[in-house]
PDB file of C-alpha atoms in Angstrom:
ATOM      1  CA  UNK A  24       0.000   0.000   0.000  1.00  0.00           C
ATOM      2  CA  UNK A  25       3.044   2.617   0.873  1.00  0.00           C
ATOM      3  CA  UNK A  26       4.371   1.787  -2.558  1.00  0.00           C
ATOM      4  CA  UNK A  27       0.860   2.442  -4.137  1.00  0.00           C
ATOM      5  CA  UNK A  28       0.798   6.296  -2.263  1.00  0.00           C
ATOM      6  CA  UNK A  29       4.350   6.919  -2.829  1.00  0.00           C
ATOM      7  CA  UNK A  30       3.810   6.099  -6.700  1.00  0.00           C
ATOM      8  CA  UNK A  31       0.559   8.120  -6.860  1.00  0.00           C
ATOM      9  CA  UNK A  32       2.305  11.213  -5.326  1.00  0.00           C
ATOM     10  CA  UNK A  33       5.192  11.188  -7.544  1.00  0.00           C
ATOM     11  CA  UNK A  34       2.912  10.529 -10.297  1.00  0.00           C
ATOM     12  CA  UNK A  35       0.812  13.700  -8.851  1.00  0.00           C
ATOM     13  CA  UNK A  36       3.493  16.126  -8.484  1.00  0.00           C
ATOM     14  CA  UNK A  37       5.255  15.003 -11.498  1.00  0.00           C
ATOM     15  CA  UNK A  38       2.260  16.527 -13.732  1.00  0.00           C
ATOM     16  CA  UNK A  39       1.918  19.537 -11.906  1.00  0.00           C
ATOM     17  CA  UNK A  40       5.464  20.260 -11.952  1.00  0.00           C
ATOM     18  CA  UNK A  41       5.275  19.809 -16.164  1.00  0.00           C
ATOM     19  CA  UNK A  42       2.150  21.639 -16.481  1.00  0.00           C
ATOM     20  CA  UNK A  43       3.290  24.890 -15.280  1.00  0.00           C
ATOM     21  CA  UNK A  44       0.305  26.067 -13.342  1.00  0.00           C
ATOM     22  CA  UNK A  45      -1.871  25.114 -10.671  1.00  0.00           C
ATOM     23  CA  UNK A  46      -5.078  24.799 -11.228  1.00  0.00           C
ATOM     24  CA  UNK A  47      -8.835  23.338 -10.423  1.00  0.00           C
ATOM     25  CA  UNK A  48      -8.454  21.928 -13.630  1.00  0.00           C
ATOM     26  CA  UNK A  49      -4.718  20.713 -13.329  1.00  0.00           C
ATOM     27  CA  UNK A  50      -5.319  19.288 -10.029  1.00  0.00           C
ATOM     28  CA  UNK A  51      -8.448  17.115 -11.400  1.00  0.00           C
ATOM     29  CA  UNK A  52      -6.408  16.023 -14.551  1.00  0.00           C
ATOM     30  CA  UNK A  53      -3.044  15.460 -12.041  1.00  0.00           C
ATOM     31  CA  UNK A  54      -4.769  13.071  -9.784  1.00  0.00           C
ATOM     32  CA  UNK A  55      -6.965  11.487 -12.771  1.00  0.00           C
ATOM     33  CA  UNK A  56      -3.075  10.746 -14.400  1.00  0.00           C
ATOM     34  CA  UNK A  57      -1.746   9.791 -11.188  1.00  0.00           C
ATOM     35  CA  UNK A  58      -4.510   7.379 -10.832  1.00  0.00           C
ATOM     36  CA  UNK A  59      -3.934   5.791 -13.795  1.00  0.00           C
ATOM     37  CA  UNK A  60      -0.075   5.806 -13.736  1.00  0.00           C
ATOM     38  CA  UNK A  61      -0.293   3.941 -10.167  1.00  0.00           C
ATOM     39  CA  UNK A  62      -2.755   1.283 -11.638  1.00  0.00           C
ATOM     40  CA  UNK A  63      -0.731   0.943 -15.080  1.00  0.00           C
ATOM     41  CA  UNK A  64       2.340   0.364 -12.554  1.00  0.00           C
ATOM     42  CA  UNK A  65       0.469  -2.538 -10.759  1.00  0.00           C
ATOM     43  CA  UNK A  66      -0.482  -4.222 -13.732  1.00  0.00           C
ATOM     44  CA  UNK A  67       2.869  -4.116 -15.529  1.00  0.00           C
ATOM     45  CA  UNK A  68       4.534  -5.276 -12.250  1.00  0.00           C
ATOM     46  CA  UNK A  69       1.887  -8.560 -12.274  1.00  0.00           C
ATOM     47  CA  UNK A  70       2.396  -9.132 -15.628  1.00  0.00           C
ATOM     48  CA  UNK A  71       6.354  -9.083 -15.934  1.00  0.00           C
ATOM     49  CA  UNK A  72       8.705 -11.723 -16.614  1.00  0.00           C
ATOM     50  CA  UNK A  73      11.782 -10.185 -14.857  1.00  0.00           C
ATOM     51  CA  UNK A  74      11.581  -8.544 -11.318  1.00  0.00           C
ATOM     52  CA  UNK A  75      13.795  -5.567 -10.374  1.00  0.00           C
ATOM     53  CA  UNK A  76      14.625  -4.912  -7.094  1.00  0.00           C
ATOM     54  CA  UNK A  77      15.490  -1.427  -6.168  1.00  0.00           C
ATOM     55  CA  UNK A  78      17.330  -0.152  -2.910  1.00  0.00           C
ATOM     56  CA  UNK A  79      18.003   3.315  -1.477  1.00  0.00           C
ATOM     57  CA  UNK A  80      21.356   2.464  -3.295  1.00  0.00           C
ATOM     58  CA  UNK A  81      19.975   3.609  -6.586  1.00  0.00           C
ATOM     59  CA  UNK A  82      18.171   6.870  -5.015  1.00  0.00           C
ATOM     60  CA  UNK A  83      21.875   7.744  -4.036  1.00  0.00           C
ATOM     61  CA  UNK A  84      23.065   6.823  -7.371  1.00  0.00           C
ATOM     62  CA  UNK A  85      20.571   9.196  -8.767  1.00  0.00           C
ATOM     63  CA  UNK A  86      20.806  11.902  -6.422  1.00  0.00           C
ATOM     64  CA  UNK A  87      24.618  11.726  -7.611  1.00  0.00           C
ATOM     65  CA  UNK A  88      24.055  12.289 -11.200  1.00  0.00           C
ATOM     66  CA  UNK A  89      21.473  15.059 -10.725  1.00  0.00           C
ATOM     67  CA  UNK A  90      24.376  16.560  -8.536  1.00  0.00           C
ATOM     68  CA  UNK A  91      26.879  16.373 -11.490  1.00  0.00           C
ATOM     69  CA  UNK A  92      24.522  17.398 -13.740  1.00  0.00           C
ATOM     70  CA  UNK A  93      24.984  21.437 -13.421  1.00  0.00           C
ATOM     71  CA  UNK A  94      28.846  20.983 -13.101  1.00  0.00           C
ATOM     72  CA  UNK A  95      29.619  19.052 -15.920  1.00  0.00           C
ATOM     73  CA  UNK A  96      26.750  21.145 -18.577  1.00  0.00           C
ATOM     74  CA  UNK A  97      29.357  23.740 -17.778  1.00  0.00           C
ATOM     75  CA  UNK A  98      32.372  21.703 -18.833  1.00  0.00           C
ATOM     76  CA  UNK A  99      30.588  20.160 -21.908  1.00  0.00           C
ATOM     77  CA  UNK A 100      29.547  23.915 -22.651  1.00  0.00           C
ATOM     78  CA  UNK A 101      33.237  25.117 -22.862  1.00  0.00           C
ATOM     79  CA  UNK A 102      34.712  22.069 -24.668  1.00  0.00           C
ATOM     80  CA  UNK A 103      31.800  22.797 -27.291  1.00  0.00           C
ATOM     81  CA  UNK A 104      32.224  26.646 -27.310  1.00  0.00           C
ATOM     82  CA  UNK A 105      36.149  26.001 -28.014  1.00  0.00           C
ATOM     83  CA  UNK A 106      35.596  23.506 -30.218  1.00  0.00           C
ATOM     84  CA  UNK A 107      33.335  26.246 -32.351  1.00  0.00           C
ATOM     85  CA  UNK A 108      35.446  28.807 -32.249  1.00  0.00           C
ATOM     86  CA  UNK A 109      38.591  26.573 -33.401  1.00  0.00           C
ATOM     87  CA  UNK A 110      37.263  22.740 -34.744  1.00  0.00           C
ATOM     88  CA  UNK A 111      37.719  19.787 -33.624  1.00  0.00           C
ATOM     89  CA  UNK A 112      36.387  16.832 -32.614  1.00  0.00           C
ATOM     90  CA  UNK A 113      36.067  16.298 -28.588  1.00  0.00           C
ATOM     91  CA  UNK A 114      34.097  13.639 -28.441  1.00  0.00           C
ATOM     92  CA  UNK A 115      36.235   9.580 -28.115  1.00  0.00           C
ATOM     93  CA  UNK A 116      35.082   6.261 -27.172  1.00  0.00           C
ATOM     94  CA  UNK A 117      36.304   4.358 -24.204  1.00  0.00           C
ATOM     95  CA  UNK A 118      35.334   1.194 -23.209  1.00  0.00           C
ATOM     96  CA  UNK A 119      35.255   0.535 -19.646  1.00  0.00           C
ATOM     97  CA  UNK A 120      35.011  -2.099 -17.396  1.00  0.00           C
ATOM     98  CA  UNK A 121      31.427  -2.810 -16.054  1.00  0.00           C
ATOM     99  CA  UNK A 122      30.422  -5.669 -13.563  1.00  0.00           C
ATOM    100  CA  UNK A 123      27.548  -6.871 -14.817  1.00  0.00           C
ATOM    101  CA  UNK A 124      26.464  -9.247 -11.977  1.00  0.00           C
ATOM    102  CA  UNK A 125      24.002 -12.095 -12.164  1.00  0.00           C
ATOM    103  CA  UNK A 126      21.697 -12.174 -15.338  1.00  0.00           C
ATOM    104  CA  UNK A 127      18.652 -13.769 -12.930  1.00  0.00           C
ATOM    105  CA  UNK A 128      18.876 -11.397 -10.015  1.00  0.00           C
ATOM    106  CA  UNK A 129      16.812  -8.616  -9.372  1.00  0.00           C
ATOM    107  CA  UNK A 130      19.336  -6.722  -7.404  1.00  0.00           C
ATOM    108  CA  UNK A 131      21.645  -7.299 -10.099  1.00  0.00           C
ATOM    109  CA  UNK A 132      19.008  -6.238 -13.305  1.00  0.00           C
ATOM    110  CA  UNK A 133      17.760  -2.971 -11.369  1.00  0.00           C
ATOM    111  CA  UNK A 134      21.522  -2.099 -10.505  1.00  0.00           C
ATOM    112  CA  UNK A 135      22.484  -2.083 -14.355  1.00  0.00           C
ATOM    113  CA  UNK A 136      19.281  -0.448 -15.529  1.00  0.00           C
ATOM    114  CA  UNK A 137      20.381   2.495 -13.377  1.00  0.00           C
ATOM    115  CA  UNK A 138      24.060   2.319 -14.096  1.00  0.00           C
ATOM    116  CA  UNK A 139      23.101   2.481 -17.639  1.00  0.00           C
ATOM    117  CA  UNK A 140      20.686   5.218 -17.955  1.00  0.00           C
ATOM    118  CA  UNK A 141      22.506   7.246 -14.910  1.00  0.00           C
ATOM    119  CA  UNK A 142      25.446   6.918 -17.328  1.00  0.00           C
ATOM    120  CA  UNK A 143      23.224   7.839 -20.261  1.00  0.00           C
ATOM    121  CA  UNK A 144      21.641  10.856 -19.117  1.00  0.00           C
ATOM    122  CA  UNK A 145      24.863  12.756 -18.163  1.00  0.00           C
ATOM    123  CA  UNK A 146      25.983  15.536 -20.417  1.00  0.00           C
ATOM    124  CA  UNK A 147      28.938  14.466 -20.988  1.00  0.00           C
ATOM    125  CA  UNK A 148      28.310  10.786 -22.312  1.00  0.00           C
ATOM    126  CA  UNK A 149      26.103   8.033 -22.795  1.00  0.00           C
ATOM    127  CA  UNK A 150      26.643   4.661 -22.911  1.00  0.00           C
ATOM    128  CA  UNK A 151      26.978   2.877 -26.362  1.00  0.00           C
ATOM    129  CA  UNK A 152      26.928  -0.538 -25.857  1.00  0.00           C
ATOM    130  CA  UNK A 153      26.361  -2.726 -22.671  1.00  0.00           C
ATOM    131  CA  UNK A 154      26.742  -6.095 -23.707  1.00  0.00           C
ATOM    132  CA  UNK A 155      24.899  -9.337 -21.774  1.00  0.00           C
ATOM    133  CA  UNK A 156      27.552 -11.570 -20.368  1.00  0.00           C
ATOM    134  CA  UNK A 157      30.403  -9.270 -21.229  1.00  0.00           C
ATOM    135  CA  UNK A 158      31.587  -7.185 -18.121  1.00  0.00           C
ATOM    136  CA  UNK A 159      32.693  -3.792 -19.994  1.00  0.00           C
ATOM    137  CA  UNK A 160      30.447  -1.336 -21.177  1.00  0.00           C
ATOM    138  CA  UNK A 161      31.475   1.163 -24.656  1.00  0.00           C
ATOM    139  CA  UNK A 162      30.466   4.948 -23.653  1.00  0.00           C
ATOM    140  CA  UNK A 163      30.791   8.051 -26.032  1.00  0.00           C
ATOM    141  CA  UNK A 164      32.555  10.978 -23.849  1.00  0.00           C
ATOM    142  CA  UNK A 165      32.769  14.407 -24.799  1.00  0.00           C
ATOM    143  CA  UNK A 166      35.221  15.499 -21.859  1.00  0.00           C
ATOM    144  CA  UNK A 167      38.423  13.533 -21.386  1.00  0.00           C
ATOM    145  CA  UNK A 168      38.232  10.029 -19.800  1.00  0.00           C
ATOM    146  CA  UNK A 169      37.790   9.734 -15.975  1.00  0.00           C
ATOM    147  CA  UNK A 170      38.284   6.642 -14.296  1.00  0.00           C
ATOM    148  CA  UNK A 171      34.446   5.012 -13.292  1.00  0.00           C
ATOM    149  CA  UNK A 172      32.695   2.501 -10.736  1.00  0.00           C
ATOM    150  CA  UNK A 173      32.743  -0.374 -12.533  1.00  0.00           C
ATOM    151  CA  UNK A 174      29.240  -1.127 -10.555  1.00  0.00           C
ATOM    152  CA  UNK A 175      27.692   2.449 -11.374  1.00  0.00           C
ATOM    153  CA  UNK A 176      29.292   3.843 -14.678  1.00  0.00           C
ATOM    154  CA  UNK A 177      29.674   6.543 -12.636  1.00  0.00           C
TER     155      UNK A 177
END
């Protein structure tokens, strides 16, 4: 039931936050969305093949990357201003190692969903290629190589 409220307010705040205005007619349409989103949730979670099991691990994982977020636009910002004033090409590939863990756990799947898209959502790479039972993953990099958490991409 906690998951089912926690899902329904994220769901709720999410769409006012997009919408831009707070309204009679926002709220109605927010909860009628939030509704929905928290049912659609339940029935994909009955439905699925694979389980994922998250932790607070991943919340911190996340909260990391939003961190880095503001700090590294600025970087990617003056590799791409210098880069227009005087060519180039800043971008590379670099594989990296990446501990994939068990294919059947749940820990395991949720933990390289986030690494992944954590990884992916970054403004200064994204991940290429994350093979199944290889342990290395090939990201795209627009700043110079940094050394990574094999378990996070991070």
């Amino acid at each position: 039931m906690l998951v089912a409220i926690v899902a329904w307010c994220l769901a709720f705040a999410g769409y006012l936050l997009f919408a831009g205005q707070f309204s009679g007619h926002e709220l109605a349409t927010a909860a009628v969305l939030a509704s929905g989103a928290t049912t659609w949730t339940f029935v994909i979670r009955r439905c699925a093949s694979r389980r994922f099991a998250f932790s607070w691990r991943h919340a911190f994982v996340w909260l990391r990357a939003i961190g880095s977020a503001a700090p590294a636009t600025l970087r990617v910002f003056g590799v791409l201003a210098r880069v227009a004033m005087f060519g180039g090409s800043p971008g590379s590939a670099e594989s990296v190692t990446f501990l994939r863990g068990g294919e059947g756990d749940p820990c395991d799947r949720a933990r390289r969903a986030n690494a992944v898209l954590t990884a992916s959502l970054a403004p200064d790479s994204f991940v290429v290629r994350a093979q199944p039972r290889h342990d290395e993953a090939l990201i795209h990099t627009i700043l110079p190589p940094r050394p990574r958490d094999p378990r996070w991409l991070q």
